[in-house]
Coordinates of C-alpha atoms in Angstrom, one line a residue:
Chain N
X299 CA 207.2 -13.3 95.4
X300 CA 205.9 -13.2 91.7
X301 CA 203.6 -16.4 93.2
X302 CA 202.3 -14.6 95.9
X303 CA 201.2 -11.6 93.6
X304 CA 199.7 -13.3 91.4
X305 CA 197.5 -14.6 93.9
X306 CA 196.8 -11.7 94.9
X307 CA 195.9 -10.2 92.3
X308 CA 193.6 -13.9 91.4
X309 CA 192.1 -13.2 95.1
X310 CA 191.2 -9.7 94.4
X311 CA 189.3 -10.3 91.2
X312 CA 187.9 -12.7 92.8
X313 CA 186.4 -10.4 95.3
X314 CA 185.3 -7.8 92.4
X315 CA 183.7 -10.1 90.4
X316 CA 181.9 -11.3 94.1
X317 CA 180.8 -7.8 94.4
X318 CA 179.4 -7.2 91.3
X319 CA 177.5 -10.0 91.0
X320 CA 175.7 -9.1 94.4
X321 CA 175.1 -5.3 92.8
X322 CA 174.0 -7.2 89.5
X323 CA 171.3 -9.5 91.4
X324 CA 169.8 -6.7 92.5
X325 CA 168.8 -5.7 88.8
X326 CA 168.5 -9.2 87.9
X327 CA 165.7 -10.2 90.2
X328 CA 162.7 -10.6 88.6
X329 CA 160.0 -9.8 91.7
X330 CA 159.7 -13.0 92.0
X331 CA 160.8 -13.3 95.5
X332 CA 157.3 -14.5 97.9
X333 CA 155.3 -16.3 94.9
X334 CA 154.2 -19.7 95.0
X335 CA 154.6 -22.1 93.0
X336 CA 151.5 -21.4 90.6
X337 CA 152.7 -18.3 90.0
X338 CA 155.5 -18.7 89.0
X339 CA 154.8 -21.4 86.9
X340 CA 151.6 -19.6 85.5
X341 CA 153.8 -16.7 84.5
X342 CA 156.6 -18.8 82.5
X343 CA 154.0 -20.2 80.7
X344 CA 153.4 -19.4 77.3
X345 CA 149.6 -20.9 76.7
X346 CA 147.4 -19.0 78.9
X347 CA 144.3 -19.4 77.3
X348 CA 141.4 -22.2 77.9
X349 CA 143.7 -25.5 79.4
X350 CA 142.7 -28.9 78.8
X351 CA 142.2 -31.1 81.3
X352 CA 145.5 -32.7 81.2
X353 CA 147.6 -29.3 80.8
X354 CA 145.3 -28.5 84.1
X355 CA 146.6 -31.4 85.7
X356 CA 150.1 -30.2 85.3
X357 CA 149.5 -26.9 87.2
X358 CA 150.5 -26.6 91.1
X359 CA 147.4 -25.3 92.4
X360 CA 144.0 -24.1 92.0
X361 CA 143.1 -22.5 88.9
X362 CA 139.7 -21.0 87.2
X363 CA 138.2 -20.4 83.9
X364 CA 137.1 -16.5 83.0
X365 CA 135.3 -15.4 80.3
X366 CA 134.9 -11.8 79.7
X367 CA 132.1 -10.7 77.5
X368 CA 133.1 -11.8 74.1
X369 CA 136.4 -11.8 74.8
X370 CA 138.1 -15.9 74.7
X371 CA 138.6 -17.7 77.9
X372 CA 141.3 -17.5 80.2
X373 CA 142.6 -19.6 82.5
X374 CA 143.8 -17.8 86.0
X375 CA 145.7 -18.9 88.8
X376 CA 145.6 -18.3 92.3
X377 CA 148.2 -16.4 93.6
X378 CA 147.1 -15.6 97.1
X379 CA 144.4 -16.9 99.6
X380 CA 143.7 -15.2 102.8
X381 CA 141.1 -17.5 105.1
X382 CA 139.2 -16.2 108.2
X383 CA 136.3 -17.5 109.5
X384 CA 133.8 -15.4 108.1
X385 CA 135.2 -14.8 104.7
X386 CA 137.4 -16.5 101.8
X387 CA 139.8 -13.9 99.7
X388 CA 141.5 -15.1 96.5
X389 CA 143.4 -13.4 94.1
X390 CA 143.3 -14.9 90.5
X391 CA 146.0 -13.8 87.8
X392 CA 146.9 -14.0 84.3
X393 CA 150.1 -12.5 82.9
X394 CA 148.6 -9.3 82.5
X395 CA 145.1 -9.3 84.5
X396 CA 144.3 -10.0 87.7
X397 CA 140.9 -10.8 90.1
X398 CA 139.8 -10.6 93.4
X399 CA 136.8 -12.8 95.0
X400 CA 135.5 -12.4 98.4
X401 CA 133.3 -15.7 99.2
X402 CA 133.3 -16.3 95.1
X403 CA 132.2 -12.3 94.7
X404 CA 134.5 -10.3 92.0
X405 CA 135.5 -7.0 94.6
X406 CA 138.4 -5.7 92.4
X407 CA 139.8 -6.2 88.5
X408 CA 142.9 -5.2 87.6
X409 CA 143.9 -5.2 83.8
X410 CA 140.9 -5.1 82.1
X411 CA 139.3 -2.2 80.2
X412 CA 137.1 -0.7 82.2
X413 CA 138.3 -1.8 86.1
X414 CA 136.4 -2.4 88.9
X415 CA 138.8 -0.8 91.9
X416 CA 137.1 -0.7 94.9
X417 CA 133.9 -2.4 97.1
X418 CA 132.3 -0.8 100.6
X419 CA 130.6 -2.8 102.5
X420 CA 132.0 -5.7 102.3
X421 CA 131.2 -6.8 106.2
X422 CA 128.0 -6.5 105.6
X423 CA 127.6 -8.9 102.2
X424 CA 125.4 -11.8 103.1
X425 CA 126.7 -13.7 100.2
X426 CA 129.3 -15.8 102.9
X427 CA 126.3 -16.4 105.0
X428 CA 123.6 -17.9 101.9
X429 CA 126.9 -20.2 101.0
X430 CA 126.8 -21.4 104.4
X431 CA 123.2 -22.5 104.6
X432 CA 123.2 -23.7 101.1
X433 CA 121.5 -26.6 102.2
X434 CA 119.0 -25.1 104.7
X435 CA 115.5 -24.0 103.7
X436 CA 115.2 -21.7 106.2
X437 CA 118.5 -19.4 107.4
X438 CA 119.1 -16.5 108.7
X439 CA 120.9 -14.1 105.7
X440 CA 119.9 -11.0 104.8
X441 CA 118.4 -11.0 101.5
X442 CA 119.3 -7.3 101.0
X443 CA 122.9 -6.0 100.4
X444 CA 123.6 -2.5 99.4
X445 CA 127.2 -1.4 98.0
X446 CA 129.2 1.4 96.3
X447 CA 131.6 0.4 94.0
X448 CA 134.4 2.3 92.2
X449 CA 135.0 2.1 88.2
X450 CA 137.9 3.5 86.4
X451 CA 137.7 3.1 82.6
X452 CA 140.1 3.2 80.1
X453 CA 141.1 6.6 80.6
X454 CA 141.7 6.4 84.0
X455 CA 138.1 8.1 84.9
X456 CA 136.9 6.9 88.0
X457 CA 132.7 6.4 88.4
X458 CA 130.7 5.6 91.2
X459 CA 127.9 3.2 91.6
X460 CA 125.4 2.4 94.0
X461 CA 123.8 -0.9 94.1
X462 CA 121.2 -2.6 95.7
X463 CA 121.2 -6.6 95.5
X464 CA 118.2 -9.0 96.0
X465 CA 119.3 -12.4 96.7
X466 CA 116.6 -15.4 96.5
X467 CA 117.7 -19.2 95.9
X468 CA 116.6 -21.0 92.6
X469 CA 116.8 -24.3 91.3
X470 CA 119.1 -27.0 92.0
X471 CA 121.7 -28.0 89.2
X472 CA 124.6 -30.1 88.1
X473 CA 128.0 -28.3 87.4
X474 CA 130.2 -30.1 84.9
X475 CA 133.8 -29.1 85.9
X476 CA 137.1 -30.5 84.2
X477 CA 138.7 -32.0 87.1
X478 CA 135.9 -32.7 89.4
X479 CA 133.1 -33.6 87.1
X480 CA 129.8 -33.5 88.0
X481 CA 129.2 -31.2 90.9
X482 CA 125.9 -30.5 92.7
X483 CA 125.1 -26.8 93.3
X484 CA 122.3 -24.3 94.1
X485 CA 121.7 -22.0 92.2
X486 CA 121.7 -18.7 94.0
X487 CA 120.2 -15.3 92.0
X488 CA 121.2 -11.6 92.7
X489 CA 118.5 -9.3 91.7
X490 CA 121.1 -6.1 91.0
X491 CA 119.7 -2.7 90.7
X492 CA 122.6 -0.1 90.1
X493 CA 122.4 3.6 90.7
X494 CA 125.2 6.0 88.5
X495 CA 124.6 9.8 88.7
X496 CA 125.8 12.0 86.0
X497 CA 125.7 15.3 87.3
X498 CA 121.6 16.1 87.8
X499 CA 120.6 12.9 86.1
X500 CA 120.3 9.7 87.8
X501 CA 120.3 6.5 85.7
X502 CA 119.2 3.2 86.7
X503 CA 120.1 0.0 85.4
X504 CA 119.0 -3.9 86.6
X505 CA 120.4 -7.4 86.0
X506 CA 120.9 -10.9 87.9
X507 CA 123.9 -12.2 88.6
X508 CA 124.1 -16.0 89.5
X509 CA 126.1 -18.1 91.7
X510 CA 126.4 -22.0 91.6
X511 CA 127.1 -22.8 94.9
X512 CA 128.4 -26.6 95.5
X513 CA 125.9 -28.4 98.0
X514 CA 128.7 -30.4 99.7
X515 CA 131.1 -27.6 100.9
X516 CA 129.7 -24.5 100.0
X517 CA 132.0 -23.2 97.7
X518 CA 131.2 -20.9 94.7
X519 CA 131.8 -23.4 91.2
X520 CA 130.6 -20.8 88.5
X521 CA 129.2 -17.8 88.5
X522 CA 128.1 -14.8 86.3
X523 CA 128.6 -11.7 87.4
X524 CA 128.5 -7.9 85.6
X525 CA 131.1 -5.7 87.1
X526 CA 130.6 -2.9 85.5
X527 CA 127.4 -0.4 84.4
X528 CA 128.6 -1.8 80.5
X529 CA 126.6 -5.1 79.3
X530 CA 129.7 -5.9 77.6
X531 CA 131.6 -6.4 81.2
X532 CA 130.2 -9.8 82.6
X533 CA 132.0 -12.4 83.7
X534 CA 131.5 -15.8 83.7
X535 CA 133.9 -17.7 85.9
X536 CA 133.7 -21.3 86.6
X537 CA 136.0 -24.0 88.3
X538 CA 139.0 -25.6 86.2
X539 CA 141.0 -27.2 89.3
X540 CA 140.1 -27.1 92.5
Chain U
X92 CA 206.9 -6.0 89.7
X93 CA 206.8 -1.8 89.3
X94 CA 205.4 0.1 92.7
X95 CA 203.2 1.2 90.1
X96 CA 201.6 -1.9 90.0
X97 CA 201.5 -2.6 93.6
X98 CA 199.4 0.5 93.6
X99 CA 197.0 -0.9 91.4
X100 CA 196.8 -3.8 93.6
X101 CA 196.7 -1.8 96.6
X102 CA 193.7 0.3 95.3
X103 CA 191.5 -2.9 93.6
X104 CA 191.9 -4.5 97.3
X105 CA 190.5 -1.4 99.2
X106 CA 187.8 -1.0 96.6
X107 CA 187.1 -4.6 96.6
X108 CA 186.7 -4.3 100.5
X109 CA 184.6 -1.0 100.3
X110 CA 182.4 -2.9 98.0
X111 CA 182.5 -5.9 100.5
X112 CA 181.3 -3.7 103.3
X113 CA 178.7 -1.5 101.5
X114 CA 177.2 -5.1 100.2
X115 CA 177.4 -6.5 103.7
X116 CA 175.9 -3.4 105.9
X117 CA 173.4 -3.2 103.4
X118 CA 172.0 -6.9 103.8
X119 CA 172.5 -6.1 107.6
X120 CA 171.0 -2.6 107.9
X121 CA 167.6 -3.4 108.4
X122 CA 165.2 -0.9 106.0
X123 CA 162.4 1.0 108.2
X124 CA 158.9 1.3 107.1
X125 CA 155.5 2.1 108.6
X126 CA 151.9 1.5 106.8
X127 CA 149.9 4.1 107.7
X128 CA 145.9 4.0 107.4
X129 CA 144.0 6.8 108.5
X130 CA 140.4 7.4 108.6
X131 CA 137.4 5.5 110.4
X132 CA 139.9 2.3 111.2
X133 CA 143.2 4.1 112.0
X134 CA 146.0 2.1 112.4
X135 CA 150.3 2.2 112.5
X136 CA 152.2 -0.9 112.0
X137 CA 156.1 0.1 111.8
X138 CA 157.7 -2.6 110.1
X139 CA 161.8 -3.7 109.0
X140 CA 163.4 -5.5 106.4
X141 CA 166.3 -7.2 105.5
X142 CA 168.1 -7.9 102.6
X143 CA 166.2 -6.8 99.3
X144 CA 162.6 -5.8 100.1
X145 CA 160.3 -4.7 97.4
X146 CA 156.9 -3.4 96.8
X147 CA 155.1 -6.4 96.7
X148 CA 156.9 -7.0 100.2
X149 CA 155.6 -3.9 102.0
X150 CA 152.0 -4.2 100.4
X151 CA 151.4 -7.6 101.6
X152 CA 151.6 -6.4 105.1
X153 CA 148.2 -4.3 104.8
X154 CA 145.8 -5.7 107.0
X155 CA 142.6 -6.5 105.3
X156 CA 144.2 -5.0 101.9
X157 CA 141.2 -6.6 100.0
X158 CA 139.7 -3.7 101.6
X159 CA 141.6 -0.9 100.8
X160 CA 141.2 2.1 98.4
X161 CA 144.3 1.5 96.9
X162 CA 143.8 4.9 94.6
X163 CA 144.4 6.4 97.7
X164 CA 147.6 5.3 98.6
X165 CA 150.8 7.1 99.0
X166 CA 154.6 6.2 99.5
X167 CA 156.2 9.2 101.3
X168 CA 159.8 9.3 102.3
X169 CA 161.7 12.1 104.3
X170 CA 163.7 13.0 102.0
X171 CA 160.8 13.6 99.8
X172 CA 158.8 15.4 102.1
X173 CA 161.7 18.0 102.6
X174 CA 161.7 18.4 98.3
X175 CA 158.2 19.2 98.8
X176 CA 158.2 21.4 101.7
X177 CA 160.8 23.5 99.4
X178 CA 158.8 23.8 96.6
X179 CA 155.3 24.8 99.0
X180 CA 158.0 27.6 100.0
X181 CA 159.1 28.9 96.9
X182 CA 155.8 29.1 96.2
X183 CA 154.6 30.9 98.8
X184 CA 157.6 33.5 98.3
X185 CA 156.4 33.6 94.6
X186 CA 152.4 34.5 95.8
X187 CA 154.2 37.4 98.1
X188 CA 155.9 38.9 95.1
X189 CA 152.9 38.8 92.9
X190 CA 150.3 39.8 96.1
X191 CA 153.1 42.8 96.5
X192 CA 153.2 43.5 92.6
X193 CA 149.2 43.8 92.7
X194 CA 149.1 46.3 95.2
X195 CA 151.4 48.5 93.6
X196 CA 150.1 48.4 90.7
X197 CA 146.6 49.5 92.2
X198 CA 145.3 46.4 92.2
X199 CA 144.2 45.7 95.8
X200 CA 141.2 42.9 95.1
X201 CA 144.2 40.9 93.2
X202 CA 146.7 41.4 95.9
X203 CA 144.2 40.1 98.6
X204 CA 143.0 36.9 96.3
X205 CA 146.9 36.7 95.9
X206 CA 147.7 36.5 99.8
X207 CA 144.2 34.5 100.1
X208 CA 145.7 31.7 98.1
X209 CA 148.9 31.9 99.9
X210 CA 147.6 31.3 103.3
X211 CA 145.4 28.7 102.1
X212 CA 148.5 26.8 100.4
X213 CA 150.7 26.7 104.3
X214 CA 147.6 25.3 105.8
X215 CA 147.4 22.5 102.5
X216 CA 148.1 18.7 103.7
X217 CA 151.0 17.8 101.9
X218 CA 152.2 14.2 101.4
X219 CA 155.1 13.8 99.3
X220 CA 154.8 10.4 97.4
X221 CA 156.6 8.2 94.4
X222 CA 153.8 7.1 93.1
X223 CA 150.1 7.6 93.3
X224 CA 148.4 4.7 94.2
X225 CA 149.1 1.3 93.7
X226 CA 147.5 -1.8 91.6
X227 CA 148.3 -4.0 94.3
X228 CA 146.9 -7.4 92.8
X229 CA 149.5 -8.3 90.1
X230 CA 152.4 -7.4 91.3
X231 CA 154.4 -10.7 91.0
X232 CA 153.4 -10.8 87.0
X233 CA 154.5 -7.1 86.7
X234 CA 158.2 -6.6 88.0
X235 CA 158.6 -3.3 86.6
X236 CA 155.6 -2.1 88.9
X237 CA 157.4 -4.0 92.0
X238 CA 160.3 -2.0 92.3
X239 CA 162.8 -2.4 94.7
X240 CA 162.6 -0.2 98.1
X241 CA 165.7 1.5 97.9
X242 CA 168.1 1.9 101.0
X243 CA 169.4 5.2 100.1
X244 CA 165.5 6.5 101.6
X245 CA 165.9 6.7 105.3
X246 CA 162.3 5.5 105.9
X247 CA 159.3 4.3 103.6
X248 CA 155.7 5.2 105.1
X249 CA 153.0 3.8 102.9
X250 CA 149.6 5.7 103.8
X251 CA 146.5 4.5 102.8
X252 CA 143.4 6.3 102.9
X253 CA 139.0 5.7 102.9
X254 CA 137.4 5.9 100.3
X255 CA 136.4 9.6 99.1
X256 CA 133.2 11.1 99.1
X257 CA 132.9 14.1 97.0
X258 CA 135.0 16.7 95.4
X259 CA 136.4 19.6 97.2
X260 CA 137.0 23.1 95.6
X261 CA 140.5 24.7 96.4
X262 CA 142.2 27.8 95.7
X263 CA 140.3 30.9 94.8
X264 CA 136.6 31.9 94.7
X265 CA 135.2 30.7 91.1
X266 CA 132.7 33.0 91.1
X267 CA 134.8 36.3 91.9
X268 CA 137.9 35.4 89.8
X269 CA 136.8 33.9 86.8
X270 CA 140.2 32.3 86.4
X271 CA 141.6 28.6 84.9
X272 CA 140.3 25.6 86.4
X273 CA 141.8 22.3 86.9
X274 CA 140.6 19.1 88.2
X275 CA 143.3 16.9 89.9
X276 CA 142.3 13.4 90.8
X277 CA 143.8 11.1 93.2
X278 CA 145.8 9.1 90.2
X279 CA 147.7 12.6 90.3
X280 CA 146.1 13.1 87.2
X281 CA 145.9 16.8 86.1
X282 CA 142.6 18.0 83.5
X283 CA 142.0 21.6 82.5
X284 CA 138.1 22.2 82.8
X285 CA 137.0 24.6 80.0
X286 CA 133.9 26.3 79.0
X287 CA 133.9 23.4 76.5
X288 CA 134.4 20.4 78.4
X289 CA 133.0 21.6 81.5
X290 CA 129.0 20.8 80.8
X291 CA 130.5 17.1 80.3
X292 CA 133.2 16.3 82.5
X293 CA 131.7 14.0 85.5
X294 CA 134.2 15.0 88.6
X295 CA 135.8 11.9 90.2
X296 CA 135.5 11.0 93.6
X297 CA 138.3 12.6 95.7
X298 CA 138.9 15.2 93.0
X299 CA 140.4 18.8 94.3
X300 CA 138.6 21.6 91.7
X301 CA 141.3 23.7 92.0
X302 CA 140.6 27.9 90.5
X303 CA 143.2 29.9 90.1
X304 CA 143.8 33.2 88.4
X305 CA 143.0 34.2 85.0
X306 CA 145.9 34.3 82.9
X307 CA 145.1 37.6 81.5
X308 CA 145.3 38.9 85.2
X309 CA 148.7 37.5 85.9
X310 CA 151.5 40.1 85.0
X311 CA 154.7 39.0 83.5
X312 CA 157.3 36.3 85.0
X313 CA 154.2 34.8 87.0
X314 CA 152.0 32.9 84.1
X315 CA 153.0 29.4 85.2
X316 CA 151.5 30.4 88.5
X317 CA 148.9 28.2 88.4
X318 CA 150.6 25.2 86.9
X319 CA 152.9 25.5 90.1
X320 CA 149.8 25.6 92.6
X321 CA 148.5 22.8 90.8
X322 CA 151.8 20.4 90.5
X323 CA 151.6 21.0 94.7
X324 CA 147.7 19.9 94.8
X325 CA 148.7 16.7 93.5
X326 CA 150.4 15.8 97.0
X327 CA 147.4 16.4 98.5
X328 CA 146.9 14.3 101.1
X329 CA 143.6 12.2 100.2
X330 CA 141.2 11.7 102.8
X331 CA 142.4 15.1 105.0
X332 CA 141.2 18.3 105.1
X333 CA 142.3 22.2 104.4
X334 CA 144.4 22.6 107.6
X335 CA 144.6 19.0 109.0
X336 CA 148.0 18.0 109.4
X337 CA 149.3 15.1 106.4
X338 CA 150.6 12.2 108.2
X339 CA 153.9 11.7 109.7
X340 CA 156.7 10.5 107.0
X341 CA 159.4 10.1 109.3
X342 CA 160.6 6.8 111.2

């Protein structure tokens, strides 16, 4: 009789400590649950700054190199694709700040200073087309996109932009990447002229972002782009693995 | 062996069972959940998970959420909706009092402004919400943001709206009652305009401009009267309109 008890009571701890540890998982989780495999190892990592070669090597998937004004490089990851036909979406993190490109285009920031949060008309942005026809001399993309674009600084502000963007192919150019090596690329030049009004005034600002696009597949290699009204926000983000 | 402890025994089995259960229907109980975009591409996808959903889980079901004005969006549950419903209410009893107040007092332009802003405040397009909007892109690297749906909500709807044009001016007349301002913007976020920050505060997108009374107007027991018609303003539907009905936060 004193046996059987005492399995009993063995059995029921048993099934309390069984329960709590399925209350306890649920605290425990880390929101990991659904990343890949770059992710996850991107965000155990402790170096997350410019990686060599061979620590590039070591990663699981694709990865670029951003530099943000002054700031020093960073090496992102991807952490999500989503493919269609017409356009390319990636989402590129770092522990703390994250990027989205559409066709190589940066359409939202997350974790920076001053954040770029939303992009209109994105159906209309010829930029998927010009990377298709990198090789053509004639094609048949607009040169003209036109866009509003939300900002939200530091203090949470939000500011509108309009912009108008003039695109026009230049010269044709080598791309060293760290995997890859040398890659062949077009170089293709966005004329941008941004619109901000604050209150009765309208200001107007104008530069050129630049995309090297890879002549072989189309894809965007490097690029410059200023995401913001502030000089200090452009980005220069470039291949590390493909 | 005592019965006393058989009845220990007896009560860490049925608890251990209880626990058992409540562990088991939860992984079975599928949780309910609809995303919700309104606007020029309407759309309602009801969705159910199992076992332990989370943000990142529910987000990753907006179509085209590259997209989205994330600023905009809400997560409304029932239970929620009902909280806020009450405090629209007690509101609403509270703009009776002060209407009634007014008048005897001799008062009538008040009382009407009074009963003006309670009329407008039934017909406002409430949306009870958790948070206000959602950084959707680094979820995964930030697990304190990607909290866990919880299954003690009866349903989840996650509405996303367009992008905002403008501001919109609610509440009372600036011009006839000269009385505090506020400027909510879709982050929820609450600023008091001022003679001295007006000339240079640029207005958000989506911003409500909200006027209420003066407080030198507003007799005694009511001075937080604005503050409360404010805290309602921020579950402002974004993207809907004085009398337009808020979206549907039920299963």
């Amino acid at each position: 009789m004193k046996q059987c008890i005492n399995g009993a009571i063995a059995f029921i701890a048993l099934l309390t400590l069984s329960a709590c540890q399925s209350v306890s998982d649920q605290w425990l989780s880390s929101g990991l649950q659904g990343a890949n495999a770059t992710v996850a190892y991107w965000l155990n990592s402790a170096e997350q700054h410019r990686l060599s070669p061979e620590q590039l090597k070591q990663l699981p998937g694709a990865a670029v190199y951003a530099k943000l004004g002054d700031n020093a490089t960073a090496t992102m990851v991807l952490s999500e694709i989503e493919q269609t036909p017409d356009y390319t979406v990636k989402r590129w993190v770092t522990q703390n700040e994250a990027l989205v490109t559409r066709n190589g285009r940066v359409i939202r920031t997350q974790g920076l200073t001053t954040n770029r949060i939303y992009t209109a008309k994105q159906e209309t942005d010829p930029l998927g087309c010009w990377q298709q026809n990198v090789n053509r001399s004639k094609h048949p993309c607009p040169a003209l996109w036109r866009s509003v674009a939300d900002v939200q600084n530091n203090q949470g502000r939000v500011e509108r932009m309009h912009s108008a963007h003039q695109l026009s192919w230049q010269q044709r150019t080598e791309v060293t990447t760290p995997l890859r090596g040398a890659i062949p690329t077009r170089v293709l030049a966005e004329e941008v002229s941004l619109l901000t009004h604050h209150g009765n005034t309208t200001t107007t600002q104008h530069w050129v972002n630049r995309y090297w696009i890879s002549i072989s597949d189309g894809t965007v290699v490097r690029s410059e782009q200023q995401l913001t009204p502030h000089a200090d926000d452009r980005i220069v983000i470039s291949e590390a693995r493909y | 062996m005592s019965s006393r402890v058989q009845w220990v025994i007896v009560v860490l089995a049925l608890s251990s069972l209880l626990q058992i259960k409540h562990a088991v229907a939860e992984q079975k109980t599928p949780l309910s959940a609809a995303i919700v975009i309104t606007g020029d591409n309407a759309t309602l996808q009801a969705l159910q998970f199992y076992g332990e959903p989370r943000l990142h889980d529910l987000i990753t079901r907006v179509p085209n959420a590259h997209q989205m004005y994330w600023r905009s969006a809400r997560l409304c549950t029932p239970e929620l909706q009902n909280k806020l419903e009450l405090k629209r209410k007690a509101l609403i009893v509270q703009l009776n009092l002060l209407a009634g107040i007014y008048q005897r007092n001799d008062k009538p332009a008040l009382s009407q402004q009074a009963q003006l802003l309670k009329q407008q405040i039934q017909q406002w397009p409430l949306l009870a919400t958790i948070q206000h909007g959602i950084e959707p892109d680094n979820l995964l690297g930030t697990p304190r943001d990607n909290w866990r749906l919880n299954p003690r909500y009866s349903h989840y709807s996650l509405v996303i709206s367009d992008a905002p044009e403008g501001t919109h001016d609610v509440g009372l007349s600036h011009e006839m009652s000269e009385g505090e301002r506020f400027e909510v913007d879709q982050s929820g976020k609450v600023t008091p305009i001022t003679s001295e920050n007006a000339w240079q505060l640029m207005l958000q997108p989506g911003s409500h401009v909200f006027t209420g009374f003066a407080r030198s107007q507003l007799p005694a027991g009511f001075s937080d009267i604005n503050h409360r018609a404010v805290e309602l303003l921020r579950y402002w539907q974004p993207g809907k309109a004085l009398k337009q009905p808020s979206s549907p936060c039920q299963a």
